[in-house]
XYZ file of C-alpha atoms in Angstrom:
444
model
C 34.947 39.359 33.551
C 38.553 41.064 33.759
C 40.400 39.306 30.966
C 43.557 41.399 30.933
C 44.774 39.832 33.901
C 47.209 42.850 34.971
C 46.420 45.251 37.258
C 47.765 48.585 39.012
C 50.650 47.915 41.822
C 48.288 49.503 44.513
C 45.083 47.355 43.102
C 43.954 45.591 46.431
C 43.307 41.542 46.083
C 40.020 41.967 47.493
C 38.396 44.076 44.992
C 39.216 40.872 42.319
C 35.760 39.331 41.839
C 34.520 35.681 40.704
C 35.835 34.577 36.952
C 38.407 37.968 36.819
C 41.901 36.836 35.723
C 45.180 37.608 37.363
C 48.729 37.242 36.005
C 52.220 36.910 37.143
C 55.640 37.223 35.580
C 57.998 34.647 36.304
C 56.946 32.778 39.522
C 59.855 32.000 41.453
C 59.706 28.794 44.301
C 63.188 29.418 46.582
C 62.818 26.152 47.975
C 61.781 22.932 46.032
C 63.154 19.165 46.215
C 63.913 17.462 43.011
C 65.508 14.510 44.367
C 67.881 12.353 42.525
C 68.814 8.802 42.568
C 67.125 8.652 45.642
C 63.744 7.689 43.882
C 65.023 6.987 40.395
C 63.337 3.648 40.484
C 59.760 5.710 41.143
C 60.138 8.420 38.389
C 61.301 11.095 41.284
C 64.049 13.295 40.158
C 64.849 16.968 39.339
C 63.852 16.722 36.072
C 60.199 15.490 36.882
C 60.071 17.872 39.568
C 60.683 20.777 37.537
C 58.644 19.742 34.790
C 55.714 19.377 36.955
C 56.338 22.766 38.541
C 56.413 24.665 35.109
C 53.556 22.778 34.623
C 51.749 24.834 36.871
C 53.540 28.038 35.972
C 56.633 27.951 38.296
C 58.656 29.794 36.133
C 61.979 29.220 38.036
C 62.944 26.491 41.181
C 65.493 26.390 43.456
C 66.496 22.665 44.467
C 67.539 21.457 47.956
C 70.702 19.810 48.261
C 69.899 17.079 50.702
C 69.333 14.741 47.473
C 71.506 10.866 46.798
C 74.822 12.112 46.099
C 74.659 15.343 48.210
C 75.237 18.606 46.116
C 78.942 19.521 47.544
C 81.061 20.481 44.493
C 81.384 21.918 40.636
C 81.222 18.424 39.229
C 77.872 17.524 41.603
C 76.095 20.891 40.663
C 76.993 19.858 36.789
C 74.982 16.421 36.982
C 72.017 17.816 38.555
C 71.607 21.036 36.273
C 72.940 19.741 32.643
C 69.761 17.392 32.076
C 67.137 20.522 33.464
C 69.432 22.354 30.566
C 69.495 19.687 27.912
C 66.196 19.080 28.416
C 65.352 22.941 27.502
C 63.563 23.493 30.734
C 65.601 26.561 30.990
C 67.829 27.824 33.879
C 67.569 26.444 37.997
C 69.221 26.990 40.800
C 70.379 24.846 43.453
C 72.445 24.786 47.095
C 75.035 23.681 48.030
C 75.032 20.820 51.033
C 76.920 21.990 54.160
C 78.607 19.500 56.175
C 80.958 19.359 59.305
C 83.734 17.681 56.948
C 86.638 19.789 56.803
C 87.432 17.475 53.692
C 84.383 19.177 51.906
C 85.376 22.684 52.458
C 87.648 23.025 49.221
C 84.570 21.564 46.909
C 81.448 23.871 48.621
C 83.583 26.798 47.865
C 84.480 26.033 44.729
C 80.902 25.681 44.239
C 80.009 29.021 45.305
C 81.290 30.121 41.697
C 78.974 28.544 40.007
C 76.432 30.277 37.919
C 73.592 27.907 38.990
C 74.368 27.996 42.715
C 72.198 30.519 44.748
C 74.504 29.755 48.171
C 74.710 27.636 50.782
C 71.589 25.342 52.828
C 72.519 24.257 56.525
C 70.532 21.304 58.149
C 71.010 21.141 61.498
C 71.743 17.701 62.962
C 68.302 15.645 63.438
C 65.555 17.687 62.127
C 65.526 16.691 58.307
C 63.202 13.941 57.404
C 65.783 12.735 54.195
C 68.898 11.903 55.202
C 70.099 8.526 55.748
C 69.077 7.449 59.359
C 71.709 6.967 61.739
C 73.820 9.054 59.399
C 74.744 12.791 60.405
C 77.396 13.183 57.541
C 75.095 15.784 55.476
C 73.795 17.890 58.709
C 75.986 20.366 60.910
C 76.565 19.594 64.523
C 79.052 22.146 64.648
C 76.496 25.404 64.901
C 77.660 27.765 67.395
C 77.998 31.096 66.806
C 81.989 31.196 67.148
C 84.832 31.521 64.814
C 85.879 28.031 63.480
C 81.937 26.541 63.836
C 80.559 24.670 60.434
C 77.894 27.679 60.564
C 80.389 30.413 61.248
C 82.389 28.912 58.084
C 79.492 28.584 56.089
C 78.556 33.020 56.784
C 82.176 33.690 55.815
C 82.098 31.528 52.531
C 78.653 32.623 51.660
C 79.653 36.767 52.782
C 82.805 36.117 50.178
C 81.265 35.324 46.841
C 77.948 37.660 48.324
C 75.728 34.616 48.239
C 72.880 34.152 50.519
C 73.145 31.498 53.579
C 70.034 29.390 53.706
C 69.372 27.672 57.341
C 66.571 25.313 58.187
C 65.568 26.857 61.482
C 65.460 24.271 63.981
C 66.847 23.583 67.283
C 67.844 20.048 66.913
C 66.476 18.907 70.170
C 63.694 20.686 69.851
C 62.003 19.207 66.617
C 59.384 17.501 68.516
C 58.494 20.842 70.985
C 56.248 24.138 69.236
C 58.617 26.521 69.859
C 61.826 24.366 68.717
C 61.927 26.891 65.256
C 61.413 30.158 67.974
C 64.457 28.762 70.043
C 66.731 28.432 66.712
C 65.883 31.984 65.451
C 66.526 33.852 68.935
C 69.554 31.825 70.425
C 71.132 30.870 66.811
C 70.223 32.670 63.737
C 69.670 36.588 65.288
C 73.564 35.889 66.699
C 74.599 35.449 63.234
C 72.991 38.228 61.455
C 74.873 40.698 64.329
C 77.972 39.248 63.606
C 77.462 39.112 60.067
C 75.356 42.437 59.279
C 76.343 42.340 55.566
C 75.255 38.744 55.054
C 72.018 37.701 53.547
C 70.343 34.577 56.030
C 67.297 32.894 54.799
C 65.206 31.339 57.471
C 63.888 28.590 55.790
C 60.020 27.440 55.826
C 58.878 30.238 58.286
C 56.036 29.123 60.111
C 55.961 30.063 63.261
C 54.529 34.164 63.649
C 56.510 34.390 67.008
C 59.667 33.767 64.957
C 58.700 35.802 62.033
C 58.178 38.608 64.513
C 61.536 38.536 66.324
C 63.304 38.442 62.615
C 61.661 41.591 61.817
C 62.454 43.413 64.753
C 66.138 42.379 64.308
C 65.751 43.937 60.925
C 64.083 47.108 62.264
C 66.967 47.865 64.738
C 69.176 46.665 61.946
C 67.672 49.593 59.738
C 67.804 52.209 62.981
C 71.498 52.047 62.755
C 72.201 51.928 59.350
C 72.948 48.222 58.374
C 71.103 46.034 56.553
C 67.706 44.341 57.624
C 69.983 40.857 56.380
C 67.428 38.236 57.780
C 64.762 36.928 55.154
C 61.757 34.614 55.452
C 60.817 31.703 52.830
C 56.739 31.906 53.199
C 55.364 28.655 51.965
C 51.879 28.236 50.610
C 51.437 25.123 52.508
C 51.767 27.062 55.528
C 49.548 29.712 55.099
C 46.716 27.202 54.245
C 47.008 24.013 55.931
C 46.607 23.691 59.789
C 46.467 21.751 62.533
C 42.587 22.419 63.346
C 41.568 21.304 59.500
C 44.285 19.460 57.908
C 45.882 15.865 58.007
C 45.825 15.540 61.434
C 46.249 12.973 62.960
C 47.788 12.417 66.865
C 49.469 8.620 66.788
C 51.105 9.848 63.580
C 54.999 11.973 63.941
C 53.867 15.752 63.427
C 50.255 14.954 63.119
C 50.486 15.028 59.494
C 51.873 11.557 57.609
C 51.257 12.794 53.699
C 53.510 15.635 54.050
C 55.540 14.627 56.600
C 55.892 18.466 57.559
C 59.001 19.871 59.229
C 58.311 22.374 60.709
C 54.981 21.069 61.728
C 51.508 22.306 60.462
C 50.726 25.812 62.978
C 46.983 27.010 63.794
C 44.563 28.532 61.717
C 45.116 32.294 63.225
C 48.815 31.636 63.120
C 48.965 30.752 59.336
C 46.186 33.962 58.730
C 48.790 36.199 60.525
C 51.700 34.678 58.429
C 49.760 35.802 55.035
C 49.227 39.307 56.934
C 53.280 39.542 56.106
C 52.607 39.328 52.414
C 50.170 42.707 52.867
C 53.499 44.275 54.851
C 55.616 43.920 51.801
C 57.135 47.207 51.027
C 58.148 47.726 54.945
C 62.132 47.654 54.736
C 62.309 45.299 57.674
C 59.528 42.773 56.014
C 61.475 40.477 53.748
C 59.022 37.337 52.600
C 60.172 34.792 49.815
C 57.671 32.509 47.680
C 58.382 28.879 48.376
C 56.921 25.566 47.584
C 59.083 23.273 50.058
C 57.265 19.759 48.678
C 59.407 17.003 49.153
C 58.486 14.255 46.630
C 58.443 10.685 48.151
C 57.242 7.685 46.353
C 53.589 6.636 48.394
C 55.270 3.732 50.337
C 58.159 5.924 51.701
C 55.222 8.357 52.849
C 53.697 5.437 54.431
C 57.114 4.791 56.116
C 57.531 1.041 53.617
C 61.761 0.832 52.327
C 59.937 -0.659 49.552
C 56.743 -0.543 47.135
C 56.845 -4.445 47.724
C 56.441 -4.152 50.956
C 54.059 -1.909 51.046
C 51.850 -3.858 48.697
C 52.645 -7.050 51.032
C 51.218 -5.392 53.545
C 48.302 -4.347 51.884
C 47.487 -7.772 50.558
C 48.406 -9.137 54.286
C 46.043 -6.737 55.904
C 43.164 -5.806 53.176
C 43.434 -8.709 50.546
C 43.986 -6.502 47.709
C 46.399 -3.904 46.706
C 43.827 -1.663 44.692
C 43.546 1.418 46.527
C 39.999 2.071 45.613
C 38.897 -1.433 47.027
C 40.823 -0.776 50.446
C 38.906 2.127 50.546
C 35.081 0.477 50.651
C 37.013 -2.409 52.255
C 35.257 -3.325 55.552
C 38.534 -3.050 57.481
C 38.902 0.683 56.028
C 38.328 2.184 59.454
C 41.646 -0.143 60.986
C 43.646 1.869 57.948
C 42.074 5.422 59.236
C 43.845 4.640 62.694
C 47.087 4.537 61.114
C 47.349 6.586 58.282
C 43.961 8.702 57.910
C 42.288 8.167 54.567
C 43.259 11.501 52.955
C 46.799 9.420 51.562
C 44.959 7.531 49.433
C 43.841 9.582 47.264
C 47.282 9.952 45.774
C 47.475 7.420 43.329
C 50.463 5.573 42.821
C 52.705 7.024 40.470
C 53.190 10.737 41.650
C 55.715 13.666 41.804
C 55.748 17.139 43.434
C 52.304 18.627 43.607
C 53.362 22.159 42.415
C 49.325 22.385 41.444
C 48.101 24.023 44.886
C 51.191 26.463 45.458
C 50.329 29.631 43.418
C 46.503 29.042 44.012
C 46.982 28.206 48.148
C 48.877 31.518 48.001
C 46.348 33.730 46.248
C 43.425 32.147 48.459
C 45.278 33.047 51.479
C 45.826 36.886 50.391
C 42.041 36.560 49.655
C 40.884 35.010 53.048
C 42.901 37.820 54.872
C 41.666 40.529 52.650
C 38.233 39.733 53.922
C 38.708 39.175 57.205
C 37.888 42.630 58.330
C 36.798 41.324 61.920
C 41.182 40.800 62.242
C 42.488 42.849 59.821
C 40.250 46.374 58.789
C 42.685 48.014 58.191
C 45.155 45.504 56.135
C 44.386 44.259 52.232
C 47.520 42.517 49.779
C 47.925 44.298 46.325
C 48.495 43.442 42.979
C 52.254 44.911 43.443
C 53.064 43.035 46.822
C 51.827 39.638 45.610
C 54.266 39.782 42.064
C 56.741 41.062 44.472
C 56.098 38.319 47.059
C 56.239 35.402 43.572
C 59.257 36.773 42.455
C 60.455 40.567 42.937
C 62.076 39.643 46.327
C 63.799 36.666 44.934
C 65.138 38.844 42.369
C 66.220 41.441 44.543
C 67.965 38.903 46.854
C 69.640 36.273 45.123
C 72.267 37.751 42.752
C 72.858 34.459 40.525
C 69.505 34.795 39.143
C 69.960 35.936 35.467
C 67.302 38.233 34.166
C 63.763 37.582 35.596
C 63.518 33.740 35.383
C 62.283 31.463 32.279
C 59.884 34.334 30.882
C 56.789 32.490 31.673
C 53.644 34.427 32.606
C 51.093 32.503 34.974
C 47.302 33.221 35.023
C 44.610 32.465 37.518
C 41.087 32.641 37.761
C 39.081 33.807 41.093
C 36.677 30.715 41.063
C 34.346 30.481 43.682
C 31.974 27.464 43.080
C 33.161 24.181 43.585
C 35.667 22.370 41.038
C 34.353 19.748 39.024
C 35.262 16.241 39.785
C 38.187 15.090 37.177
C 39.701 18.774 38.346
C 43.180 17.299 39.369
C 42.266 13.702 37.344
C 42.973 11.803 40.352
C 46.418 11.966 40.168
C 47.194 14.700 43.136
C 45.578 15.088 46.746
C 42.714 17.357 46.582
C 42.866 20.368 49.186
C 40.230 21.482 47.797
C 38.275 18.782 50.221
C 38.988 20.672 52.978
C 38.934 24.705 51.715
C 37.175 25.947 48.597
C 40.314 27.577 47.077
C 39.256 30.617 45.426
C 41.935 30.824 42.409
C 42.682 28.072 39.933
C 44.894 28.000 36.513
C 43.611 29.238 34.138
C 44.600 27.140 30.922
């Protein structure tokens, strides 16, 4: 057993063998939701959220914006960082929320001067899944790629105080077709980078490999003619590991996949296995991948689509005669349930918060399962030095508000190979591990 945990930059993933340790300095998640008031009744807020995520050795988060009040000025970033702070869960970063409101314009700059502020997130209008419904206020209609747009605004305050511009990559009508994040990236966020070749644009959630491979060949030409390869890629874990051929699936359900209530949608298995193949390109100058989480926290009845717990548990005494979760489940009218929500949600309990547990070990399994698929990839392994630079080196490269390298926490896994014991994740978070034998857990 390898218990030093460190290894050369050019050590290949695939030569780590069952019980050998691996470590990481200062894990870095570019895209997490803390919420706010939204759930305050459930327990759901950032400092939860973060809490669980160091938990799990996620040294340093970056929180959404799209939280009840929106993140728009000085005095909004204050009340969502000062309890992370006073709470000595050291420093996080958030966006700021992007709007069509001229109004807001004065406040989102002022924001960019803050030291917790990374730079600005765009939603288009219609492809979140928590905003208000019927309400467009927080999401950008405006997103041509013309001088007085919300988006072309949003470049030139980001390109001022040199501050990334983060963009959920969706074409708003499109949410519902495969190649809705494709259209974005080619007809919306490629325009931008050329007329913005000094500005940093995060794609957010990359998912799609067609995308991904249309960013990096705007990066190579980018590169040809001396500018900057300006377009990065978040690369969930979530992504590379759940698909549409093994996970949550489920066709009378909105994406096929009610727990996470994905958006973008879950891909195919090849397409997530040639995602993770980006992570063993790291050190090309036109292959810029960030490590992201992108959970979204809900309470289980909101997942379930229920404005309230009551009415979720009147429905569940309505339909099943009971509200115990572990009765509906041997309950004879079980199978109705599996129709409509597919039995994999219940094995959340009911108090529960951002499962940061599966991101660092999702990630690690993926880098594994590529390394040894030498039928696709021969000629391709990850290394020790592209996987810390994949959990935090890029992050640190790219987002200049970061201060130092993160919280100073150093995370360890184990390559396990047999399966977990029972109480592994005490009941408490959904078990991928039901569906792939992750090889990595946390070492503790």
């Amino acid at each position: 057993m390898n218990s030093i945990g460190v290894y050369e930059q050019d050590f290949p993933i695939s030569q780590i063998k069952e019980w050998d340790n691996i470590s990481f300095e200062n894990i870095i998640d570019t895209h997490g939701h803390g919420r706010r008031n939204e759930y305050a009744n459930d327990w759901i807020n950032q400092l939860t959220s973060v809490i669980e995520a160091q938990k799990w050795w996620t040294d340093t988060v970056f929180l959404m914006p799209n939280t009840n009040p929106r993140i728009i000025g000085p005095e909004e970033v204050n009340a969502y960082v000062d309890p992370l702070r006073k709470n000595g869960l050291g420093k996080h970063y958030v966006h700021v929320n992007m709007t069509d409101k001229k109004e807001d314009r004065e406040r989102i700059e002022a924001s960019l001067e803050h030291d917790n502020v990374v730079g600005v997130k765009i939603y288009p209008d219609g492809v979140t899944t928590n905003f208000d419904a019927g309400s467009n206020e927080n999401e950008v209609s405006q997103l041509e790629v013309e001088k007085g747009s919300t988006l072309w605004v949003a470049a030139e305050l980001c390109q001022k105080y040199n501050k990334p511009l983060t963009i959920h990559s969706e074409t708003p009508f499109m949410v519902h077709e495969a190649d809705g994040a494709l259209d974005f990236v080619v007809n919306t966020v490629l325009p931008l980078a050329e007329a913005f070749p000094n500005l940093d644009i995060v794609v957010a959630h990359e998912n799609l490999m067609t995308s991904a491979q249309s960013i990096i060949k705007h990066n190579k030409k980018a590169l040809s003619e001396d500018k900057k390869a300006n377009i990065w890629m978040e690369l969930p874990a979530k992504y590379m590991m759940l698909n549409r051929e093994n996970h949550l699936f489920h066709p009378d359900t909105p994406h096929g996949n009610p727990l996470y209530k994905c958006q973008p949608r879950l891909r195919s298995y090849h397409n997530n296995l040639s995602l993770t193949y980006l992570v063993s390109r790291i050190g090309e100058p036109w292959v810029n991948v960030l490590f992201s989480n992108d959970h979204a926290p809900h309470p289980l009845y909101k997942k379930l689509w229920f404005d309230t717990e009551e009415m979720m548990f009147d429905y569940l005494q309505k339909e099943f005669a009971s509200t115990d979760f572990s009765e509906i489940i041997k309950n004879e009218w079980w199978k109705v349930m599996q129709k409509i929500f597919t039995p994999e949600l219940f094995e959340k309990a009911t108090m529960w918060i951002a499962d940061y547990r599966h991101t660092v070990e999702a990630s690690l399994t993926a880098a594994l399962r590529l390394a040894q698929d030498t039928k696709r990839y021969p000629w391709f392994d990850i290394t020790y030095g592209q996987l810390q630079k994949f959990f935090s080196g890029n992050a640190l490269q790219l987002y200049k508000a970061l201060e130092g390298k993160g919280n100073g926490t150093t995370a360890t896994y184990t390559r396990e190979d047999h399966s977990p014991t029972e109480n592994f994740y005490d009941g408490k978070v959904y078990n991928i591990r039901k569906h792939e034998n992750l090889a990595f857990k946390k070492t503790t």
